[in-house]
């Protein structure tokens, strides 16, 4: 039989039978208590005395040696309505600000201000973070501004200057 026939298995073929880890990725297990030369002889890496040296010793996750653990030191107030509540801020929305003064400085009258055009001018350069137009500064040019969000005063200022606001999804 030649290797091209369907019943013959090619020895160089990759399959479940020939999988093995990359060279150097697996280390042999540490054999403790096998003499001085092993590096883990005598006390087998447990140190001298104490609870950690005893058989059956376990430390639970988050145990800090008797010090008050961090999950018990943190405040427990809940809800998004107080600054000291929710220390990890799960309800915060992340946006990057682009101000009216930046649009005034970077774009000409009548321009179509898209997100790509803003990034090309160095405004709103963080990837995957929505752009919100804020009303810091003044605008006197009619611009068509495309952004994810607008503050109410920024929208009013753009429309007062003769421009339009378009929300991008």
mmCIF file of C-alpha atoms in Angstrom:
data_model
loop_
_atom_site.group_PDB
_atom_site.id
_atom_site.type_symbol
_atom_site.label_atom_id
_atom_site.label_comp_id
_atom_site.label_asym_id
_atom_site.label_seq_id
_atom_site.Cartn_x
_atom_site.Cartn_y
_atom_site.Cartn_z
ATOM 1 C CA UNK A 1 0.000 0.000 0.000
ATOM 2 C CA UNK A 2 1.195 3.521 -0.764
ATOM 3 C CA UNK A 3 0.544 6.459 1.584
ATOM 4 C CA UNK A 4 -1.903 7.966 -0.920
ATOM 5 C CA UNK A 5 -4.448 5.189 -0.392
ATOM 6 C CA UNK A 6 -7.276 6.063 2.043
ATOM 7 C CA UNK A 7 -6.680 3.174 4.494
ATOM 8 C CA UNK A 8 -2.997 3.984 5.108
ATOM 9 C CA UNK A 9 -2.039 6.373 7.952
ATOM 10 C CA UNK A 10 0.739 8.811 7.147
ATOM 11 C CA UNK A 11 3.211 8.903 10.099
ATOM 12 C CA UNK A 12 3.783 12.653 9.585
ATOM 13 C CA UNK A 13 0.079 13.460 9.788
ATOM 14 C CA UNK A 14 -0.977 15.657 12.699
ATOM 15 C CA UNK A 15 -3.866 14.352 14.767
ATOM 16 C CA UNK A 16 -4.999 13.668 18.311
ATOM 17 C CA UNK A 17 -2.641 10.699 18.434
ATOM 18 C CA UNK A 18 0.427 12.856 17.729
ATOM 19 C CA UNK A 19 -0.219 15.936 19.873
ATOM 20 C CA UNK A 20 2.371 16.854 22.496
ATOM 21 C CA UNK A 21 3.307 20.067 24.322
ATOM 22 C CA UNK A 22 5.872 22.461 22.925
ATOM 23 C CA UNK A 23 9.466 21.734 23.967
ATOM 24 C CA UNK A 24 10.286 23.446 27.274
ATOM 25 C CA UNK A 25 6.665 24.287 28.144
ATOM 26 C CA UNK A 26 6.235 21.475 30.674
ATOM 27 C CA UNK A 27 8.535 21.146 33.676
ATOM 28 C CA UNK A 28 8.920 17.989 35.742
ATOM 29 C CA UNK A 29 7.068 18.084 39.050
ATOM 30 C CA UNK A 30 8.945 19.150 42.174
ATOM 31 C CA UNK A 31 9.877 16.140 44.327
ATOM 32 C CA UNK A 32 10.203 17.454 47.868
ATOM 33 C CA UNK A 33 12.025 15.811 50.752
ATOM 34 C CA UNK A 34 14.646 14.115 48.573
ATOM 35 C CA UNK A 35 17.853 15.337 50.226
ATOM 36 C CA UNK A 36 19.964 18.492 50.443
ATOM 37 C CA UNK A 37 21.005 18.500 46.799
ATOM 38 C CA UNK A 38 17.432 18.738 45.547
ATOM 39 C CA UNK A 39 16.981 22.222 47.058
ATOM 40 C CA UNK A 40 13.821 21.066 48.799
ATOM 41 C CA UNK A 41 15.209 18.601 51.318
ATOM 42 C CA UNK A 42 14.720 18.503 55.115
ATOM 43 C CA UNK A 43 11.716 20.806 55.670
ATOM 44 C CA UNK A 44 10.504 20.348 52.064
ATOM 45 C CA UNK A 45 10.068 24.051 51.416
ATOM 46 C CA UNK A 46 7.723 24.588 54.379
ATOM 47 C CA UNK A 47 10.126 26.514 56.620
ATOM 48 C CA UNK A 48 10.503 25.884 60.339
ATOM 49 C CA UNK A 49 7.497 25.360 62.644
ATOM 50 C CA UNK A 50 4.245 27.326 62.518
ATOM 51 C CA UNK A 51 0.879 26.406 61.057
ATOM 52 C CA UNK A 52 2.213 26.306 57.503
ATOM 53 C CA UNK A 53 4.712 23.595 58.427
ATOM 54 C CA UNK A 54 2.037 21.247 59.792
ATOM 55 C CA UNK A 55 0.245 18.619 57.784
ATOM 56 C CA UNK A 56 -3.259 19.597 56.712
ATOM 57 C CA UNK A 57 -2.419 23.297 56.720
ATOM 58 C CA UNK A 58 -4.461 25.434 54.342
ATOM 59 C CA UNK A 59 -4.858 29.187 54.044
ATOM 60 C CA UNK A 60 -8.123 30.369 52.574
ATOM 61 C CA UNK A 61 -8.177 32.793 49.634
ATOM 62 C CA UNK A 62 -7.768 36.383 50.813
ATOM 63 C CA UNK A 63 -6.145 35.404 54.116
ATOM 64 C CA UNK A 64 -3.621 38.061 55.133
ATOM 65 C CA UNK A 65 -1.898 36.437 58.086
ATOM 66 C CA UNK A 66 -4.381 37.690 60.674
ATOM 67 C CA UNK A 67 -4.414 41.274 59.399
ATOM 68 C CA UNK A 68 -7.929 42.490 58.600
ATOM 69 C CA UNK A 69 -8.449 41.387 54.962
ATOM 70 C CA UNK A 70 -9.030 43.980 52.275
ATOM 71 C CA UNK A 71 -12.575 42.806 51.533
ATOM 72 C CA UNK A 72 -13.459 43.500 55.157
ATOM 73 C CA UNK A 73 -11.588 46.837 55.254
ATOM 74 C CA UNK A 74 -13.471 48.218 52.238
ATOM 75 C CA UNK A 75 -16.647 50.197 52.869
ATOM 76 C CA UNK A 76 -19.873 48.414 52.112
ATOM 77 C CA UNK A 77 -22.173 51.258 51.054
ATOM 78 C CA UNK A 78 -24.062 50.463 47.865
ATOM 79 C CA UNK A 79 -25.777 52.503 45.187
ATOM 80 C CA UNK A 80 -24.634 54.977 42.510
ATOM 81 C CA UNK A 81 -25.971 58.108 44.232
ATOM 82 C CA UNK A 82 -23.134 58.904 46.679
ATOM 83 C CA UNK A 83 -19.511 59.627 45.869
ATOM 84 C CA UNK A 84 -18.244 57.422 48.692
ATOM 85 C CA UNK A 85 -20.495 54.539 47.600
ATOM 86 C CA UNK A 86 -19.475 51.866 45.135
ATOM 87 C CA UNK A 87 -15.694 52.102 45.326
ATOM 88 C CA UNK A 88 -15.320 50.123 42.096
ATOM 89 C CA UNK A 89 -17.819 52.285 40.157
ATOM 90 C CA UNK A 90 -19.612 49.700 38.013
ATOM 91 C CA UNK A 91 -22.143 52.258 36.731
ATOM 92 C CA UNK A 92 -19.611 54.789 35.419
ATOM 93 C CA UNK A 93 -19.855 55.423 31.689
ATOM 94 C CA UNK A 94 -16.572 56.103 29.953
ATOM 95 C CA UNK A 95 -16.460 58.793 27.302
ATOM 96 C CA UNK A 96 -13.772 61.103 25.997
ATOM 97 C CA UNK A 97 -14.514 64.777 25.782
ATOM 98 C CA UNK A 98 -14.196 66.957 22.707
ATOM 99 C CA UNK A 99 -14.935 70.623 23.426
ATOM 100 C CA UNK A 100 -16.469 73.257 21.191
ATOM 101 C CA UNK A 101 -13.250 75.289 21.326
ATOM 102 C CA UNK A 102 -11.401 72.295 19.825
ATOM 103 C CA UNK A 103 -13.909 72.050 16.966
ATOM 104 C CA UNK A 104 -13.622 75.805 16.384
ATOM 105 C CA UNK A 105 -9.832 75.586 16.249
ATOM 106 C CA UNK A 106 -9.483 72.465 14.071
ATOM 107 C CA UNK A 107 -12.258 72.684 11.486
ATOM 108 C CA UNK A 108 -13.309 75.189 8.819
ATOM 109 C CA UNK A 109 -16.800 76.581 8.293
ATOM 110 C CA UNK A 110 -19.189 74.051 6.717
ATOM 111 C CA UNK A 111 -16.977 71.014 7.389
ATOM 112 C CA UNK A 112 -18.444 67.570 8.031
ATOM 113 C CA UNK A 113 -16.926 66.631 11.403
ATOM 114 C CA UNK A 114 -16.936 62.832 11.549
ATOM 115 C CA UNK A 115 -15.273 60.654 14.176
ATOM 116 C CA UNK A 116 -12.533 59.746 11.697
ATOM 117 C CA UNK A 117 -11.931 63.445 10.958
ATOM 118 C CA UNK A 118 -11.679 64.207 14.687
ATOM 119 C CA UNK A 119 -9.172 61.388 15.204
ATOM 120 C CA UNK A 120 -7.145 62.633 12.228
ATOM 121 C CA UNK A 121 -6.893 66.044 13.933
ATOM 122 C CA UNK A 122 -5.893 64.459 17.269
ATOM 123 C CA UNK A 123 -9.270 64.829 18.992
ATOM 124 C CA UNK A 124 -10.861 61.824 20.676
ATOM 125 C CA UNK A 125 -7.887 59.598 19.947
ATOM 126 C CA UNK A 126 -8.601 56.762 22.445
ATOM 127 C CA UNK A 127 -9.757 53.596 20.693
ATOM 128 C CA UNK A 128 -13.128 52.052 21.567
ATOM 129 C CA UNK A 129 -14.145 54.949 23.841
ATOM 130 C CA UNK A 130 -17.183 56.976 22.845
ATOM 131 C CA UNK A 131 -16.828 60.684 22.037
ATOM 132 C CA UNK A 132 -18.984 63.244 23.804
ATOM 133 C CA UNK A 133 -19.055 66.863 22.625
ATOM 134 C CA UNK A 134 -19.016 69.297 25.536
ATOM 135 C CA UNK A 135 -19.693 73.027 25.593
ATOM 136 C CA UNK A 136 -16.350 74.396 26.841
ATOM 137 C CA UNK A 137 -15.463 77.395 24.714
ATOM 138 C CA UNK A 138 -17.508 78.951 21.924
ATOM 139 C CA UNK A 139 -18.269 78.059 18.334
ATOM 140 C CA UNK A 140 -19.090 80.492 15.534
ATOM 141 C CA UNK A 141 -18.870 78.231 12.442
ATOM 142 C CA UNK A 142 -21.685 76.074 11.043
ATOM 143 C CA UNK A 143 -20.455 72.484 11.338
ATOM 144 C CA UNK A 144 -22.133 69.109 10.903
ATOM 145 C CA UNK A 145 -20.844 67.205 13.937
ATOM 146 C CA UNK A 146 -21.085 63.416 14.222
ATOM 147 C CA UNK A 147 -20.482 62.050 17.749
ATOM 148 C CA UNK A 148 -21.772 59.417 20.155
ATOM 149 C CA UNK A 149 -23.163 61.970 22.624
ATOM 150 C CA UNK A 150 -23.710 65.715 23.030
ATOM 151 C CA UNK A 151 -24.257 67.749 26.141
ATOM 152 C CA UNK A 152 -27.432 69.828 25.994
ATOM 153 C CA UNK A 153 -25.528 73.124 26.006
ATOM 154 C CA UNK A 154 -23.106 71.930 23.300
ATOM 155 C CA UNK A 155 -26.023 70.885 21.090
ATOM 156 C CA UNK A 156 -27.666 74.286 21.611
ATOM 157 C CA UNK A 157 -24.425 76.146 20.789
ATOM 158 C CA UNK A 158 -23.777 74.136 17.595
ATOM 159 C CA UNK A 159 -27.327 74.640 16.372
ATOM 160 C CA UNK A 160 -27.209 78.355 17.277
ATOM 161 C CA UNK A 161 -24.105 78.689 15.073
ATOM 162 C CA UNK A 162 -26.040 77.170 12.152
ATOM 163 C CA UNK A 163 -24.670 73.625 12.442
ATOM 164 C CA UNK A 164 -26.279 70.260 13.032
ATOM 165 C CA UNK A 165 -25.661 67.439 15.519
ATOM 166 C CA UNK A 166 -25.784 63.804 14.410
ATOM 167 C CA UNK A 167 -25.643 60.939 16.892
ATOM 168 C CA UNK A 168 -23.521 57.954 15.798
ATOM 169 C CA UNK A 169 -24.387 54.465 17.001
#
